[in-house]
PDB file of C-alpha atoms and ligand atoms in Angstrom:
ATOM      1  CA  UNK A   1      14.164 -49.985 -20.956  1.00  0.00           C
ATOM      2  CA  UNK A   2      13.339 -52.615 -24.165  1.00  0.00           C
ATOM      3  CA  UNK A   3      13.640 -51.284 -27.461  1.00  0.00           C
ATOM      4  CA  UNK A   4      11.166 -52.973 -29.991  1.00  0.00           C
ATOM      5  CA  UNK A   5      11.755 -52.309 -33.177  1.00  0.00           C
ATOM      6  CA  UNK A   6       8.258 -52.514 -35.496  1.00  0.00           C
ATOM      7  CA  UNK A   7       8.571 -52.092 -39.681  1.00  0.00           C
ATOM      8  CA  UNK A   8       5.649 -50.364 -40.654  1.00  0.00           C
ATOM      9  CA  UNK A   9       5.352 -50.004 -44.884  1.00  0.00           C
ATOM     10  CA  UNK A  10       2.218 -47.258 -45.876  1.00  0.00           C
ATOM     11  CA  UNK A  11       0.651 -48.166 -48.991  1.00  0.00           C
ATOM     12  CA  UNK A  12      -2.762 -46.393 -50.984  1.00  0.00           C
ATOM     13  CA  UNK A  13      -3.008 -44.437 -54.230  1.00  0.00           C
ATOM     14  CA  UNK A  14      -1.051 -41.228 -55.114  1.00  0.00           C
ATOM     15  CA  UNK A  15      -1.954 -37.798 -53.341  1.00  0.00           C
ATOM     16  CA  UNK A  16      -4.001 -39.430 -50.496  1.00  0.00           C
ATOM     17  CA  UNK A  17      -1.571 -38.146 -47.970  1.00  0.00           C
ATOM     18  CA  UNK A  18       1.118 -40.720 -47.597  1.00  0.00           C
ATOM     19  CA  UNK A  19       4.151 -38.940 -47.157  1.00  0.00           C
ATOM     20  CA  UNK A  20       2.332 -36.456 -44.868  1.00  0.00           C
ATOM     21  CA  UNK A  21       1.312 -38.681 -42.853  1.00  0.00           C
ATOM     22  CA  UNK A  22       4.959 -39.118 -42.675  1.00  0.00           C
ATOM     23  CA  UNK A  23       5.993 -35.972 -42.346  1.00  0.00           C
ATOM     24  CA  UNK A  24       3.813 -35.283 -39.639  1.00  0.00           C
ATOM     25  CA  UNK A  25       4.015 -38.151 -36.845  1.00  0.00           C
ATOM     26  CA  UNK A  26       8.405 -37.532 -37.731  1.00  0.00           C
ATOM     27  CA  UNK A  27       8.916 -34.048 -37.978  1.00  0.00           C
ATOM     28  CA  UNK A  28       5.450 -32.185 -37.041  1.00  0.00           C
ATOM     29  CA  UNK A  29       5.712 -30.763 -40.384  1.00  0.00           C
ATOM     30  CA  UNK A  30       3.264 -30.145 -43.599  1.00  0.00           C
ATOM     31  CA  UNK A  31       4.640 -28.796 -46.512  1.00  0.00           C
ATOM     32  CA  UNK A  32       1.675 -28.428 -49.235  1.00  0.00           C
ATOM     33  CA  UNK A  33       3.927 -28.739 -52.031  1.00  0.00           C
ATOM     34  CA  UNK A  34       5.314 -32.024 -51.540  1.00  0.00           C
ATOM     35  CA  UNK A  35       6.446 -33.865 -54.807  1.00  0.00           C
ATOM     36  CA  UNK A  36       4.945 -37.554 -55.129  1.00  0.00           C
ATOM     37  CA  UNK A  37       7.875 -39.655 -53.752  1.00  0.00           C
ATOM     38  CA  UNK A  38       9.809 -42.220 -56.576  1.00  0.00           C
ATOM     39  CA  UNK A  39      10.263 -45.683 -55.367  1.00  0.00           C
ATOM     40  CA  UNK A  40       9.699 -45.530 -51.467  1.00  0.00           C
ATOM     41  CA  UNK A  41      11.476 -42.991 -48.504  1.00  0.00           C
ATOM     42  CA  UNK A  42      12.642 -44.182 -45.064  1.00  0.00           C
ATOM     43  CA  UNK A  43      11.995 -42.227 -42.023  1.00  0.00           C
ATOM     44  CA  UNK A  44      12.066 -43.413 -38.100  1.00  0.00           C
ATOM     45  CA  UNK A  45      10.489 -42.531 -34.712  1.00  0.00           C
ATOM     46  CA  UNK A  46      10.790 -43.842 -31.545  1.00  0.00           C
ATOM     47  CA  UNK A  47       8.050 -43.840 -29.297  1.00  0.00           C
ATOM     48  CA  UNK A  48       7.059 -44.631 -25.567  1.00  0.00           C
ATOM     49  CA  UNK A  49       4.440 -47.321 -25.170  1.00  0.00           C
ATOM     50  CA  UNK A  50       3.707 -48.904 -21.716  1.00  0.00           C
ATOM     51  CA  UNK A  51       6.371 -50.247 -20.460  1.00  0.00           C
ATOM     52  CA  UNK A  52       8.907 -50.345 -23.384  1.00  0.00           C
ATOM     53  CA  UNK A  53      10.096 -47.752 -26.593  1.00  0.00           C
ATOM     54  CA  UNK A  54       8.639 -48.714 -29.713  1.00  0.00           C
ATOM     55  CA  UNK A  55      10.523 -47.800 -32.782  1.00  0.00           C
ATOM     56  CA  UNK A  56       8.883 -47.144 -35.933  1.00  0.00           C
ATOM     57  CA  UNK A  57      10.881 -48.434 -39.417  1.00  0.00           C
ATOM     58  CA  UNK A  58       8.450 -46.388 -41.331  1.00  0.00           C
ATOM     59  CA  UNK A  59       8.501 -47.178 -45.375  1.00  0.00           C
ATOM     60  CA  UNK A  60       6.621 -44.888 -47.166  1.00  0.00           C
ATOM     61  CA  UNK A  61       5.373 -46.045 -50.397  1.00  0.00           C
ATOM     62  CA  UNK A  62       5.266 -44.059 -53.888  1.00  0.00           C
ATOM     63  CA  UNK A  63       1.373 -44.086 -54.631  1.00  0.00           C
ATOM     64  CA  UNK A  64       1.767 -43.936 -58.579  1.00  0.00           C
ATOM     65  CA  UNK A  65       0.625 -47.228 -60.570  1.00  0.00           C
ATOM     66  CA  UNK A  66       4.118 -47.001 -61.923  1.00  0.00           C
ATOM     67  CA  UNK A  67       5.225 -48.215 -58.654  1.00  0.00           C
ATOM     68  CA  UNK A  68       2.849 -50.949 -57.523  1.00  0.00           C
ATOM     69  CA  UNK A  69       5.282 -53.099 -58.163  1.00  0.00           C
ATOM     70  CA  UNK A  70       8.077 -52.822 -56.228  1.00  0.00           C
ATOM     71  CA  UNK A  71       5.753 -53.064 -52.876  1.00  0.00           C
ATOM     72  CA  UNK A  72       5.918 -56.112 -52.004  1.00  0.00           C
ATOM     73  CA  UNK A  73       9.566 -55.175 -50.954  1.00  0.00           C
ATOM     74  CA  UNK A  74       8.037 -52.943 -48.906  1.00  0.00           C
ATOM     75  CA  UNK A  75       5.136 -54.725 -47.280  1.00  0.00           C
ATOM     76  CA  UNK A  76       7.134 -57.831 -46.822  1.00  0.00           C
ATOM     77  CA  UNK A  77       8.053 -58.524 -43.055  1.00  0.00           C
ATOM     78  CA  UNK A  78       6.287 -55.188 -41.787  1.00  0.00           C
ATOM     79  CA  UNK A  79       4.334 -55.819 -38.382  1.00  0.00           C
ATOM     80  CA  UNK A  80       2.249 -53.413 -39.792  1.00  0.00           C
ATOM     81  CA  UNK A  81       0.512 -51.437 -42.866  1.00  0.00           C
ATOM     82  CA  UNK A  82      -1.330 -48.255 -42.700  1.00  0.00           C
ATOM     83  CA  UNK A  83      -3.665 -48.082 -45.637  1.00  0.00           C
ATOM     84  CA  UNK A  84      -4.103 -44.934 -46.540  1.00  0.00           C
ATOM     85  CA  UNK A  85      -7.464 -43.037 -48.425  1.00  0.00           C
ATOM     86  CA  UNK A  86      -8.462 -39.346 -49.117  1.00  0.00           C
ATOM     87  CA  UNK A  87     -12.124 -39.105 -47.107  1.00  0.00           C
ATOM     88  CA  UNK A  88     -12.827 -36.661 -51.134  1.00  0.00           C
ATOM     89  CA  UNK A  89     -12.353 -39.249 -53.552  1.00  0.00           C
ATOM     90  CA  UNK A  90     -13.841 -42.555 -53.561  1.00  0.00           C
ATOM     91  CA  UNK A  91     -12.028 -43.695 -56.383  1.00  0.00           C
ATOM     92  CA  UNK A  92      -8.991 -43.366 -53.487  1.00  0.00           C
ATOM     93  CA  UNK A  93     -11.309 -45.649 -51.164  1.00  0.00           C
ATOM     94  CA  UNK A  94     -11.343 -48.342 -53.845  1.00  0.00           C
ATOM     95  CA  UNK A  95      -7.767 -48.305 -53.993  1.00  0.00           C
ATOM     96  CA  UNK A  96      -7.358 -49.304 -50.686  1.00  0.00           C
ATOM     97  CA  UNK A  97      -9.492 -52.183 -50.429  1.00  0.00           C
ATOM     98  CA  UNK A  98      -6.997 -54.003 -53.679  1.00  0.00           C
ATOM     99  CA  UNK A  99      -4.041 -53.246 -51.294  1.00  0.00           C
ATOM    100  CA  UNK A 100      -6.321 -55.049 -49.096  1.00  0.00           C
ATOM    101  CA  UNK A 101      -6.502 -57.830 -50.735  1.00  0.00           C
ATOM    102  CA  UNK A 102      -3.027 -57.880 -52.026  1.00  0.00           C
ATOM    103  CA  UNK A 103      -2.222 -57.353 -48.691  1.00  0.00           C
ATOM    104  CA  UNK A 104      -4.222 -60.395 -47.511  1.00  0.00           C
ATOM    105  CA  UNK A 105      -2.969 -62.978 -50.513  1.00  0.00           C
ATOM    106  CA  UNK A 106       0.837 -62.099 -50.601  1.00  0.00           C
ATOM    107  CA  UNK A 107       1.675 -60.180 -47.243  1.00  0.00           C
ATOM    108  CA  UNK A 108       2.930 -61.332 -43.928  1.00  0.00           C
ATOM    109  CA  UNK A 109       0.579 -64.121 -41.812  1.00  0.00           C
ATOM    110  CA  UNK A 110      -1.186 -61.587 -38.954  1.00  0.00           C
ATOM    111  CA  UNK A 111      -0.100 -58.194 -40.130  1.00  0.00           C
ATOM    112  CA  UNK A 112      -1.512 -55.898 -38.026  1.00  0.00           C
ATOM    113  CA  UNK A 113      -3.914 -53.713 -40.829  1.00  0.00           C
ATOM    114  CA  UNK A 114      -5.052 -49.714 -40.250  1.00  0.00           C
ATOM    115  CA  UNK A 115      -6.447 -47.852 -42.440  1.00  0.00           C
ATOM    116  CA  UNK A 116      -6.419 -43.935 -42.438  1.00  0.00           C
ATOM    117  CA  UNK A 117      -8.881 -41.375 -43.735  1.00  0.00           C
ATOM    118  CA  UNK A 118      -6.920 -38.783 -44.412  1.00  0.00           C
ATOM    119  CA  UNK A 119      -7.573 -35.072 -45.291  1.00  0.00           C
ATOM    120  CA  UNK A 120     -10.350 -34.675 -43.057  1.00  0.00           C
ATOM    121  CA  UNK A 121     -10.477 -31.474 -43.109  1.00  0.00           C
ATOM    122  CA  UNK A 122     -11.903 -31.382 -45.815  1.00  0.00           C
ATOM    123  CA  UNK A 123     -14.562 -33.169 -44.393  1.00  0.00           C
ATOM    124  CA  UNK A 124     -17.422 -30.901 -46.418  1.00  0.00           C
ATOM    125  CA  UNK A 125     -16.777 -31.791 -49.762  1.00  0.00           C
ATOM    126  CA  UNK A 126     -16.152 -35.419 -48.187  1.00  0.00           C
ATOM    127  CA  UNK A 127     -16.980 -38.603 -50.645  1.00  0.00           C
ATOM    128  CA  UNK A 128     -16.543 -41.599 -48.316  1.00  0.00           C
ATOM    129  CA  UNK A 129     -18.550 -41.922 -44.804  1.00  0.00           C
ATOM    130  CA  UNK A 130     -17.089 -42.677 -41.721  1.00  0.00           C
ATOM    131  CA  UNK A 131     -19.372 -45.414 -41.389  1.00  0.00           C
ATOM    132  CA  UNK A 132     -18.864 -46.820 -44.689  1.00  0.00           C
ATOM    133  CA  UNK A 133     -15.144 -46.412 -43.689  1.00  0.00           C
ATOM    134  CA  UNK A 134     -15.747 -47.868 -40.261  1.00  0.00           C
ATOM    135  CA  UNK A 135     -17.907 -51.261 -41.735  1.00  0.00           C
ATOM    136  CA  UNK A 136     -14.807 -51.542 -43.773  1.00  0.00           C
ATOM    137  CA  UNK A 137     -12.877 -51.848 -41.343  1.00  0.00           C
ATOM    138  CA  UNK A 138     -14.373 -54.134 -39.397  1.00  0.00           C
ATOM    139  CA  UNK A 139     -14.813 -57.212 -42.101  1.00  0.00           C
ATOM    140  CA  UNK A 140     -11.548 -57.228 -41.846  1.00  0.00           C
ATOM    141  CA  UNK A 141     -10.591 -56.561 -38.836  1.00  0.00           C
ATOM    142  CA  UNK A 142      -8.424 -53.637 -38.890  1.00  0.00           C
ATOM    143  CA  UNK A 143      -8.154 -50.101 -36.960  1.00  0.00           C
ATOM    144  CA  UNK A 144      -9.453 -47.395 -38.673  1.00  0.00           C
ATOM    145  CA  UNK A 145      -9.210 -43.252 -37.904  1.00  0.00           C
ATOM    146  CA  UNK A 146      -9.973 -39.943 -40.120  1.00  0.00           C
ATOM    147  CA  UNK A 147      -6.159 -38.262 -39.730  1.00  0.00           C
ATOM    148  CA  UNK A 148      -5.681 -34.642 -41.278  1.00  0.00           C
ATOM    149  CA  UNK A 149      -1.842 -35.208 -41.494  1.00  0.00           C
ATOM    150  CA  UNK A 150      -2.133 -30.948 -42.259  1.00  0.00           C
ATOM    151  CA  UNK A 151      -4.115 -30.389 -39.403  1.00  0.00           C
ATOM    152  CA  UNK A 152      -2.155 -32.901 -36.728  1.00  0.00           C
ATOM    153  CA  UNK A 153      -5.518 -34.450 -36.486  1.00  0.00           C
ATOM    154  CA  UNK A 154      -5.350 -37.867 -34.649  1.00  0.00           C
ATOM    155  CA  UNK A 155      -1.551 -38.919 -36.371  1.00  0.00           C
ATOM    156  CA  UNK A 156      -0.107 -39.146 -33.308  1.00  0.00           C
ATOM    157  CA  UNK A 157      -3.120 -41.994 -32.549  1.00  0.00           C
ATOM    158  CA  UNK A 158      -2.962 -44.056 -35.885  1.00  0.00           C
ATOM    159  CA  UNK A 159       0.720 -44.712 -34.297  1.00  0.00           C
ATOM    160  CA  UNK A 160      -0.457 -45.426 -31.044  1.00  0.00           C
ATOM    161  CA  UNK A 161      -3.034 -47.454 -31.633  1.00  0.00           C
ATOM    162  CA  UNK A 162      -1.159 -50.049 -33.435  1.00  0.00           C
ATOM    163  CA  UNK A 163       1.617 -49.503 -31.234  1.00  0.00           C
ATOM    164  CA  UNK A 164      -1.055 -51.125 -28.501  1.00  0.00           C
ATOM    165  CA  UNK A 165      -1.093 -53.850 -30.679  1.00  0.00           C
ATOM    166  CA  UNK A 166       2.807 -54.658 -29.639  1.00  0.00           C
ATOM    167  CA  UNK A 167       2.617 -54.848 -26.244  1.00  0.00           C
ATOM    168  CA  UNK A 168       3.516 -57.370 -23.953  1.00  0.00           C
ATOM    169  CA  UNK A 169       0.549 -59.416 -22.923  1.00  0.00           C
ATOM    170  CA  UNK A 170      -0.156 -58.763 -19.702  1.00  0.00           C
ATOM    171  CA  UNK A 171       1.230 -61.453 -18.498  1.00  0.00           C
ATOM    172  CA  UNK A 172       4.352 -60.979 -18.907  1.00  0.00           C
ATOM    173  CA  UNK A 173       3.854 -57.247 -17.578  1.00  0.00           C
ATOM    174  CA  UNK A 174       3.131 -58.837 -14.969  1.00  0.00           C
ATOM    175  CA  UNK A 175       5.799 -61.502 -14.424  1.00  0.00           C
ATOM    176  CA  UNK A 176       8.160 -58.602 -14.455  1.00  0.00           C
ATOM    177  CA  UNK A 177       6.640 -56.054 -12.662  1.00  0.00           C
ATOM    178  CA  UNK A 178       7.416 -59.372  -9.406  1.00  0.00           C
ATOM    179  CA  UNK A 179      10.573 -60.336 -10.638  1.00  0.00           C
ATOM    180  CA  UNK A 180      11.101 -56.719  -9.466  1.00  0.00           C
ATOM    181  CA  UNK A 181       9.341 -56.570  -6.237  1.00  0.00           C
ATOM    182  CA  UNK A 182      11.841 -59.288  -5.854  1.00  0.00           C
TER     183      UNK A 182
HETATM  184  N1  GTP B 201      -5.849 -30.648 -47.344  1.00  0.00           N
HETATM  185  C1  GTP B 201      -5.116 -31.111 -47.072  1.00  0.00           C
HETATM  186  N2  GTP B 201      -3.738 -31.771 -47.488  1.00  0.00           N
HETATM  187  C2  GTP B 201      -3.348 -33.080 -47.549  1.00  0.00           C
HETATM  188  C3  GTP B 201      -3.409 -33.202 -46.598  1.00  0.00           C
HETATM  189  N3  GTP B 201      -2.830 -34.523 -46.605  1.00  0.00           N
HETATM  190  C4  GTP B 201      -1.580 -34.305 -47.861  1.00  0.00           C
HETATM  191  N4  GTP B 201      -1.914 -32.586 -48.245  1.00  0.00           N
HETATM  192  C5  GTP B 201      -1.883 -32.599 -50.053  1.00  0.00           C
HETATM  193  O1  GTP B 201      -2.502 -33.994 -50.657  1.00  0.00           O
HETATM  194  C6  GTP B 201      -0.811 -33.722 -51.842  1.00  0.00           C
HETATM  195  C7  GTP B 201      -0.644 -35.059 -51.674  1.00  0.00           C
HETATM  196  O2  GTP B 201      -0.356 -34.917 -50.627  1.00  0.00           O
HETATM  197  P1  GTP B 201       1.512 -36.712 -50.187  1.00  0.00           P
HETATM  198  O3  GTP B 201       1.435 -36.557 -48.961  1.00  0.00           O
HETATM  199  O4  GTP B 201       2.086 -36.334 -51.142  1.00  0.00           O
HETATM  200  O5  GTP B 201       0.715 -38.039 -50.323  1.00  0.00           O
HETATM  201  P2  GTP B 201       1.610 -38.921 -51.413  1.00  0.00           P
HETATM  202  O6  GTP B 201       0.034 -39.964 -50.655  1.00  0.00           O
HETATM  203  O7  GTP B 201       1.935 -39.597 -50.144  1.00  0.00           O
HETATM  204  O8  GTP B 201       1.631 -39.411 -52.626  1.00  0.00           O
HETATM  205  P3  GTP B 201       3.142 -40.011 -53.201  1.00  0.00           P
HETATM  206  O9  GTP B 201       3.496 -39.759 -53.264  1.00  0.00           O
HETATM  207  O10 GTP B 201       2.498 -39.426 -55.336  1.00  0.00           O
HETATM  208  O11 GTP B 201       2.000 -41.674 -53.780  1.00  0.00           O
HETATM  209  C8  GTP B 201      -0.269 -33.344 -51.309  1.00  0.00           C
HETATM  210  O12 GTP B 201      -1.004 -31.439 -51.953  1.00  0.00           O
HETATM  211  C9  GTP B 201      -0.368 -32.294 -49.770  1.00  0.00           C
HETATM  212  O13 GTP B 201      -0.099 -30.900 -49.844  1.00  0.00           O
HETATM  213  C10 GTP B 201      -4.566 -32.979 -45.232  1.00  0.00           C
HETATM  214  O14 GTP B 201      -4.478 -33.350 -43.687  1.00  0.00           O
HETATM  215  N5  GTP B 201      -4.804 -32.306 -45.993  1.00  0.00           N
END
């Protein structure tokens, strides 16, 4: 099976749960006392998608403002960016919009953008509505999903959504099938 490597970076305010999403996805684990990321951290996970394997090379960046200038090192060359906000913090949704603007101005052309509204287990104290998030995502052509790293909601789906963008076109699938049948 062919392996496709996909560099993915996570961006967003400090404390929105970027590291927790990665930890849930890669290790299926949640740590209540997780420390803020310093600089960035790197993890990988390989998942099947269609007739190939996708190896995610995941760069989890630090959300604290003092690390902002490092971000281009991680989004440069990325196939996709997961931009995370906390559904209980309107400010974090504002920061997400700033990241989208930066990606559009300085990020790779055609980067796939996926928005994750994290901490959906705290939906009773939400400050950002699903409607607002969906409208915004649609306006920039991004995938959007509400996640909970804590309760393992939609984390797999978030990365599956990214994976689908990189499936070979149907044409190539048919071609492959045709030659296999010869
Ligand atoms: N209730 C709830 N808490 C969460 C969730 N995800 C993360 N947290 C908590 O939010 C806090 C921050 O999580 P992190 O994963 O460190 O956030 P981060 O975005 O990586 O933060 P930086 O590394 O500073 O950029 C921690 O106390 C987590 O336990 C979630 O889905 N639900």
